[in-house]
């Protein structure tokens, strides 16, 4: 429902894990977060008298001076942290290369066992844990900002427990991925990038299928929406039927985000039989039922329009490019500096930090493109949400606009981001743009057929 490129500190191993295991561009995201305050007088409200979209006085996203000051300060702090984290990650990998840490772990692993897989698992555990422990300062800083700006209520013990859970499955899956990667390198020094990609594609799909069932429940509780919110679930059924679809109740969930967070959100996730729509309980607490219907319509758009599938396909295509470029540059770097780094070749486990550095740089430079693609999907979902609640919700354009206003106030969205900030940090359209679109999109009065919901 909202943008998520708010630059929470990301460890290098988590970045690569995301590249190789999970879709890089999930259809919906999680983002940031302050306490809801009454909408300023210039903001639209769902209590406005019934009007046609043509007669609505279009209102953009606004905040009170105090809110705006706080939102801008929070955004700047996150953006600064993002670039600090990126530079720190690059320098950390370069330092580990200069200190020959990976070759040290490689030698320890080879002395511990003769089994290739066991060596890789031992090496991966030591190296990935070292990276992530050394990356903790920026992760801690990120959570401190969330607490400072009242975007999180999660205490430090709980946060550290979540970090430990993430490390456990990242290292476990990372060991398997690294073993597959270096097996491909040894078997085919010239085509490893292609063969590894062939194996990585089903792993990415498996990650999308497994995430809602295995990983997400490690951090939050998910309750069938029909059990926790039967009245809301009944209204949602009307929206589903309006679209001529069948989304089973078993695919609609409420997540107890309020146990750790204050922000509002909803998202679509999963693939195949695990595909589902999730609404955070904070959204239900902060928004009116009509606004929740629009939020659900937006997420149903991701579900119906196949955005999770499209994101995975896009991720796979990008990963193939990443791997080929890494193959070409890795050979050049090892020819020039491999001896100084005690790396014997591309298929040497000691080359992992070089590969991680290349993938990290490529991922950083690719950020504006991935954000642009995500903004396109999110705009489509906004449009679908407006179409699917048309005729079911009174003053639907105003309801949708007010839902965005609430989203911005609760999540402390800055009111007027610069073009550069939009380019680099926004994987959703800015709220002002979304609000204005919601109030002006009206194919029905012009005798046109809606694009998605006929």
Coordinates of N, CA and C in Angstrom, one line a residue, residues 6-158:
X6 N 12.6 3.2 2.3 CA 12.9 4.2 3.3 C 14.3 4.0 3.9
X7 N 15.0 3.0 3.4 CA 16.4 2.8 3.7 C 16.6 2.4 5.2
X8 N 15.9 1.4 5.6 CA 16.3 0.8 6.8 C 17.6 0.1 6.5
X9 N 18.6 0.1 7.4 CA 19.9 -0.4 7.1 C 19.8 -1.9 6.7
X10 N 20.4 -2.2 5.6 CA 20.4 -3.6 5.1 C 21.8 -4.2 5.1
X11 N 21.9 -5.3 5.7 CA 23.2 -5.9 5.7 C 23.5 -6.5 4.3
X12 N 24.8 -6.7 4.0 CA 25.2 -7.1 2.6 C 24.6 -8.5 2.4
X13 N 24.7 -9.4 3.4 CA 24.2 -10.8 3.2 C 22.7 -10.8 3.0
X14 N 22.0 -9.9 3.7 CA 20.6 -9.8 3.5 C 20.3 -9.3 2.1
X15 N 21.0 -8.4 1.6 CA 20.8 -7.9 0.2 C 21.0 -9.1 -0.8
X16 N 22.0 -9.8 -0.7 CA 22.3 -10.9 -1.6 C 21.2 -12.0 -1.4
X17 N 20.8 -12.3 -0.2 CA 19.8 -13.2 0.1 C 18.5 -12.8 -0.6
X18 N 18.2 -11.5 -0.6 CA 17.0 -11.0 -1.3 C 17.2 -11.1 -2.8
X19 N 18.4 -10.9 -3.3 CA 18.6 -11.1 -4.7 C 18.4 -12.5 -5.2
X20 N 18.8 -13.4 -4.4 CA 18.9 -14.8 -4.9 C 17.7 -15.7 -4.4
X21 N 17.1 -15.3 -3.3 CA 16.0 -16.2 -2.8 C 14.6 -15.6 -2.9
X22 N 14.5 -14.3 -2.7 CA 13.2 -13.7 -2.7 C 13.1 -12.7 -3.9
X23 N 11.8 -12.4 -4.3 CA 11.6 -11.5 -5.3 C 12.1 -10.1 -4.9
X24 N 12.8 -9.4 -5.7 CA 13.4 -8.1 -5.4 C 12.3 -7.0 -5.3
X25 N 11.2 -7.2 -6.0 CA 10.2 -6.2 -6.1 C 8.9 -6.7 -5.7
X26 N 8.6 -7.0 -4.4 CA 7.3 -7.4 -3.9 C 6.3 -6.4 -4.3
X27 N 5.1 -6.9 -4.5 CA 4.0 -6.0 -5.1 C 3.6 -5.0 -4.1
X28 N 3.8 -5.3 -2.8 CA 3.4 -4.2 -1.9 C 4.5 -4.2 -0.8
X29 N 4.5 -3.1 -0.1 CA 5.6 -3.0 0.9 C 5.3 -2.5 2.2
X30 N 6.3 -2.5 3.0 CA 6.2 -1.9 4.4 C 7.0 -0.7 4.4
X31 N 6.7 0.2 5.2 CA 7.5 1.5 5.2 C 7.7 2.1 6.5
X32 N 7.3 3.2 6.7 CA 7.6 4.0 7.9 C 6.5 4.3 8.8
X33 N 6.4 5.5 9.5 CA 5.6 5.5 10.6 C 5.2 6.7 11.4
X34 N 4.1 8.3 12.7 CA 3.8 9.0 13.9 C 2.4 8.8 14.3
X35 N 2.1 9.2 15.4 CA 0.7 9.1 15.8 C -0.3 9.8 14.9
X36 N -1.4 9.3 14.7 CA -2.4 9.9 13.9 C -3.0 11.2 14.6
X37 N -3.0 12.2 13.8 CA -3.6 13.5 14.3 C -4.7 13.9 13.4
X38 N -5.7 14.7 13.8 CA -6.7 15.1 12.9 C -6.2 15.7 11.7
X39 N -6.9 15.4 10.6 CA -6.5 16.0 9.3 C -6.6 17.5 9.3
X40 N -5.6 18.2 8.7 CA -5.6 19.6 8.7 C -6.8 20.1 7.8
X41 N -7.3 21.3 8.0 CA -8.5 21.8 7.4 C -8.4 21.7 5.9
X42 N -7.2 21.8 5.2 CA -7.2 21.7 3.8 C -7.3 20.3 3.3
X43 N -7.2 19.3 4.2 CA -7.2 17.9 3.7 C -8.6 17.5 3.4
X44 N -8.8 16.5 2.5 CA -10.1 16.0 2.2 C -10.6 15.2 3.4
X45 N -11.9 15.1 3.5 CA -12.4 14.2 4.6 C -13.5 13.4 4.0
X46 N -13.7 12.2 4.5 CA -14.8 11.3 4.0 C -16.2 11.8 4.3
X47 N -16.3 12.9 5.1 CA -17.6 13.4 5.4 C -18.1 14.5 4.5
X48 N -17.3 14.7 3.5 CA -17.7 15.7 2.5 C -19.0 15.3 1.9
X49 N -19.8 16.3 1.5 CA -21.1 16.0 0.9 C -20.8 15.4 -0.5
X50 N -21.8 14.6 -0.9 CA -21.7 13.8 -2.1 C -21.5 14.7 -3.3
X51 N -20.4 14.4 -4.1 CA -20.1 15.2 -5.2 C -19.6 14.3 -6.3
X52 N -19.8 14.7 -7.6 CA -19.2 13.9 -8.6 C -17.7 14.3 -8.7
X53 N -16.9 13.4 -9.2 CA -15.5 13.7 -9.3 C -15.1 15.0 -9.9
X54 N -16.0 15.4 -11.0 CA -15.7 16.7 -11.6 C -15.8 17.9 -10.7
X55 N -16.8 17.8 -9.7 CA -17.1 18.9 -8.9 C -16.2 19.0 -7.6
X56 N -15.5 17.9 -7.4 CA -14.6 17.9 -6.2 C -13.5 18.9 -6.3
X57 N -13.3 19.6 -5.2 CA -12.2 20.5 -5.2 C -11.0 19.7 -4.8
X58 N -10.1 19.5 -5.8 CA -9.0 18.5 -5.6 C -8.0 19.1 -4.5
X59 N -7.8 18.2 -3.6 CA -6.9 18.5 -2.5 C -5.7 17.6 -2.5
X60 N -4.5 18.1 -2.3 CA -3.3 17.3 -2.2 C -3.0 16.9 -0.7
X61 N -1.9 16.2 -0.6 CA -1.4 15.8 0.7 C -0.9 17.0 1.5
X62 N -1.4 17.2 2.7 CA -0.9 18.3 3.5 C -0.7 17.9 4.9
X63 N 0.2 18.6 5.6 CA 0.4 18.4 7.0 C 0.5 19.7 7.7
X64 N 0.2 19.7 9.0 CA 0.3 20.9 9.8 C 1.8 21.3 9.8
X65 N 2.2 22.6 10.1 CA 3.6 23.0 10.2 C 4.4 22.1 11.1
X66 N 3.9 21.8 12.3 CA 4.6 20.9 13.2 C 4.8 19.5 12.6
X67 N 3.8 18.9 12.1 CA 3.9 17.6 11.5 C 4.9 17.6 10.3
X68 N 4.8 18.6 9.4 CA 5.6 18.7 8.3 C 7.1 18.8 8.7
X69 N 7.4 19.6 9.7 CA 8.7 19.7 10.2 C 9.3 18.3 10.7
X70 N 8.4 17.6 11.4 CA 8.8 16.3 12.0 C 9.0 15.3 10.8
X71 N 8.1 15.3 9.8 CA 8.2 14.4 8.7 C 9.4 14.7 7.9
X72 N 9.8 15.9 7.7 CA 11.0 16.2 6.9 C 12.2 15.8 7.6
X73 N 12.2 16.0 8.9 CA 13.4 15.7 9.8 C 13.6 14.1 9.7
X74 N 12.5 13.4 9.8 CA 12.6 12.0 9.8 C 13.0 11.4 8.5
X75 N 12.5 12.0 7.4 CA 12.9 11.6 6.1 C 14.4 11.9 5.8
X76 N 14.9 13.0 6.2 CA 16.3 13.4 6.1 C 17.2 12.4 6.9
X77 N 16.7 12.1 8.1 CA 17.5 11.2 8.9 C 17.6 9.8 8.2
X78 N 16.5 9.3 7.7 CA 16.5 8.0 7.0 C 17.4 8.1 5.8
X79 N 17.3 9.1 5.0 CA 18.0 9.2 3.8 C 19.5 9.3 4.0
X80 N 19.9 10.0 5.1 CA 21.3 10.1 5.4 C 21.8 8.7 5.9
X81 N 21.0 8.0 6.7 CA 21.4 6.7 7.1 C 21.5 5.8 6.0
X82 N 20.7 5.9 5.0 CA 20.8 5.0 3.8 C 22.1 5.1 3.1
X83 N 22.5 6.3 2.8 CA 23.8 6.5 2.2 C 25.0 6.1 3.0
X84 N 24.9 6.4 4.3 CA 25.9 6.0 5.3 C 26.0 4.5 5.3
X85 N 24.9 3.8 5.3 CA 24.9 2.4 5.3 C 25.5 1.8 4.0
X86 N 25.1 2.4 2.8 CA 25.7 1.9 1.6 C 27.2 2.1 1.5
X87 N 27.7 3.3 1.9 CA 29.1 3.5 1.9 C 29.8 2.6 2.9
X88 N 29.2 2.5 4.1 CA 29.8 1.6 5.1 C 29.9 0.1 4.6
X89 N 28.8 -0.3 3.9 CA 28.8 -1.7 3.4 C 29.9 -1.9 2.4
X90 N 30.1 -0.9 1.5 CA 31.2 -1.1 0.5 C 32.5 -1.1 1.2
X91 N 32.7 -0.1 2.1 CA 34.0 -0.1 2.8 C 34.3 -1.3 3.6
X92 N 33.3 -1.8 4.2 CA 33.4 -3.0 5.0 C 33.9 -4.2 4.2
X93 N 33.3 -4.4 3.0 CA 33.7 -5.5 2.1 C 35.2 -5.3 1.7
X94 N 35.5 -4.0 1.3 CA 36.9 -3.8 0.9 C 37.9 -4.0 2.0
X95 N 37.5 -3.7 3.3 CA 38.4 -3.9 4.4 C 38.5 -5.4 4.6
X96 N 37.5 -6.2 4.5 CA 37.6 -7.6 4.7 C 38.4 -8.2 3.6
X97 N 38.4 -7.7 2.4 CA 39.3 -8.2 1.4 C 40.7 -7.9 1.7
X98 N 41.0 -6.6 2.1 CA 42.4 -6.3 2.4 C 42.9 -7.1 3.6
X99 N 42.1 -7.4 4.6 CA 42.5 -8.2 5.7 C 42.5 -9.7 5.5
X100 N 42.0 -10.1 4.3 CA 42.0 -11.5 3.9 C 41.2 -12.3 4.8
X101 N 40.0 -11.8 5.3 CA 39.2 -12.5 6.2 C 38.6 -13.7 5.6
X102 N 38.0 -13.6 4.4 CA 37.4 -14.7 3.7 C 38.4 -15.9 3.5
X103 N 39.6 -15.6 3.0 CA 40.6 -16.7 2.8 C 40.9 -17.4 4.2
X104 N 40.9 -16.6 5.3 CA 41.1 -17.2 6.6 C 40.0 -18.1 6.9
X105 N 38.8 -17.7 6.7 CA 37.6 -18.6 7.0 C 37.7 -19.8 6.1
X106 N 38.1 -19.6 4.8 CA 38.2 -20.7 3.8 C 39.2 -21.8 4.3
X107 N 40.3 -21.3 4.8 CA 41.3 -22.2 5.3 C 40.9 -23.0 6.5
X108 N 40.2 -22.3 7.4 CA 39.7 -22.9 8.6 C 38.7 -24.0 8.3
X109 N 37.8 -23.7 7.3 CA 36.8 -24.6 6.9 C 37.4 -25.9 6.2
X110 N 38.5 -25.7 5.4 CA 39.1 -26.8 4.7 C 39.8 -27.7 5.7
X111 N 40.4 -27.1 6.8 CA 41.0 -27.9 7.8 C 40.0 -28.6 8.7
X112 N 38.8 -28.1 8.8 CA 37.8 -28.7 9.7 C 37.2 -30.0 9.1
X113 N 37.1 -30.0 7.7 CA 36.4 -31.1 7.1 C 36.8 -31.2 5.6
X114 N 36.7 -32.4 5.1 CA 37.0 -32.6 3.7 C 35.8 -32.6 2.8
X115 N 34.6 -32.6 3.4 CA 33.4 -32.6 2.7 C 33.1 -31.2 2.1
X116 N 32.8 -31.1 0.8 CA 32.7 -29.8 0.2 C 31.5 -29.0 0.7
X117 N 30.4 -29.7 0.9 CA 29.2 -29.0 1.4 C 29.4 -28.5 2.9
X118 N 30.0 -29.4 3.7 CA 30.3 -29.0 5.1 C 31.3 -27.8 5.1
X119 N 32.3 -27.8 4.2 CA 33.2 -26.7 4.2 C 32.5 -25.4 3.8
X120 N 31.6 -25.5 2.8 CA 30.8 -24.3 2.4 C 29.9 -23.8 3.5
X121 N 29.2 -24.7 4.2 CA 28.3 -24.3 5.3 C 29.1 -23.7 6.4
X122 N 30.3 -24.2 6.8 CA 31.1 -23.7 7.8 C 31.6 -22.3 7.4
X123 N 32.1 -22.2 6.2 CA 32.6 -20.9 5.7 C 31.5 -19.8 5.6
X124 N 30.3 -20.2 5.1 CA 29.2 -19.3 5.0 C 28.7 -18.8 6.3
X125 N 28.6 -19.7 7.3 CA 28.2 -19.3 8.6 C 29.1 -18.2 9.2
X126 N 30.4 -18.5 9.1 CA 31.4 -17.6 9.7 C 31.4 -16.2 9.0
X127 N 31.4 -16.3 7.6 CA 31.6 -15.1 6.9 C 30.3 -14.2 7.0
X128 N 29.1 -14.8 6.8 CA 27.9 -14.1 6.8 C 27.6 -13.5 8.2
X129 N 27.9 -14.3 9.2 CA 27.7 -13.7 10.6 C 28.6 -12.6 10.8
X130 N 29.9 -12.7 10.4 CA 30.8 -11.6 10.6 C 30.3 -10.3 9.9
X131 N 29.9 -10.5 8.7 CA 29.4 -9.3 7.9 C 28.2 -8.7 8.7
X132 N 27.3 -9.5 9.1 CA 26.1 -8.9 9.7 C 26.3 -8.4 11.1
X133 N 27.2 -9.0 11.8 CA 27.5 -8.4 13.1 C 28.2 -7.0 13.0
X134 N 29.1 -7.0 12.0 CA 29.8 -5.7 11.7 C 28.9 -4.7 11.1
X135 N 27.8 -5.1 10.5 CA 26.8 -4.2 10.0 C 25.7 -3.8 11.0
X136 N 25.8 -4.3 12.2 CA 24.8 -4.0 13.2 C 24.7 -2.5 13.6
X137 N 25.7 -1.7 13.6 CA 25.6 -0.3 14.0 C 24.5 0.4 13.2
X138 N 24.5 0.2 11.9 CA 23.5 1.0 11.1 C 22.1 0.4 11.3
X139 N 22.0 -0.9 11.5 CA 20.7 -1.5 11.8 C 20.2 -1.0 13.1
X140 N 21.0 -0.9 14.1 CA 20.6 -0.3 15.4 C 20.2 1.1 15.3
X141 N 20.9 1.9 14.5 CA 20.6 3.3 14.3 C 19.3 3.4 13.6
X142 N 19.0 2.5 12.7 CA 17.7 2.6 12.0 C 16.5 2.4 13.0
X143 N 16.7 1.4 13.9 CA 15.6 1.1 14.8 C 15.5 2.3 15.8
X144 N 16.6 2.9 16.2 CA 16.6 4.0 17.1 C 15.8 5.2 16.5
X145 N 16.0 5.4 15.2 CA 15.2 6.4 14.5 C 13.7 6.1 14.6
X146 N 13.3 4.9 14.3 CA 11.9 4.5 14.4 C 11.3 4.7 15.8
X147 N 12.1 4.4 16.8 CA 11.6 4.7 18.2 C 11.6 6.2 18.4
X148 N 12.6 6.9 18.0 CA 12.6 8.4 18.3 C 11.5 9.1 17.6
X149 N 11.1 8.7 16.4 CA 10.0 9.3 15.7 C 8.7 8.6 15.9
X150 N 8.6 7.8 16.9 CA 7.4 7.1 17.3 C 6.8 6.3 16.2
X151 N 7.6 5.6 15.5 CA 7.2 4.7 14.4 C 7.2 3.3 14.8
X152 N 7.8 3.0 15.9 CA 7.9 1.6 16.4 C 7.7 1.6 17.9
X153 N 7.1 0.5 18.4 CA 7.0 0.4 19.9 C 7.8 -0.9 20.3
X154 N 8.6 -1.5 19.4 CA 9.3 -2.7 19.7 C 10.5 -2.4 20.5
X155 N 10.6 -3.1 21.7 CA 11.7 -2.9 22.6 C 12.9 -3.6 22.0
X156 N 14.1 -3.2 22.6 CA 15.3 -3.7 22.1 C 15.5 -5.2 22.2
X157 N 15.1 -5.9 23.3 CA 15.2 -7.3 23.4 C 14.4 -8.0 22.3
X158 N 13.2 -7.5 22.0 CA 12.4 -8.1 20.9 C 13.0 -7.9 19.6

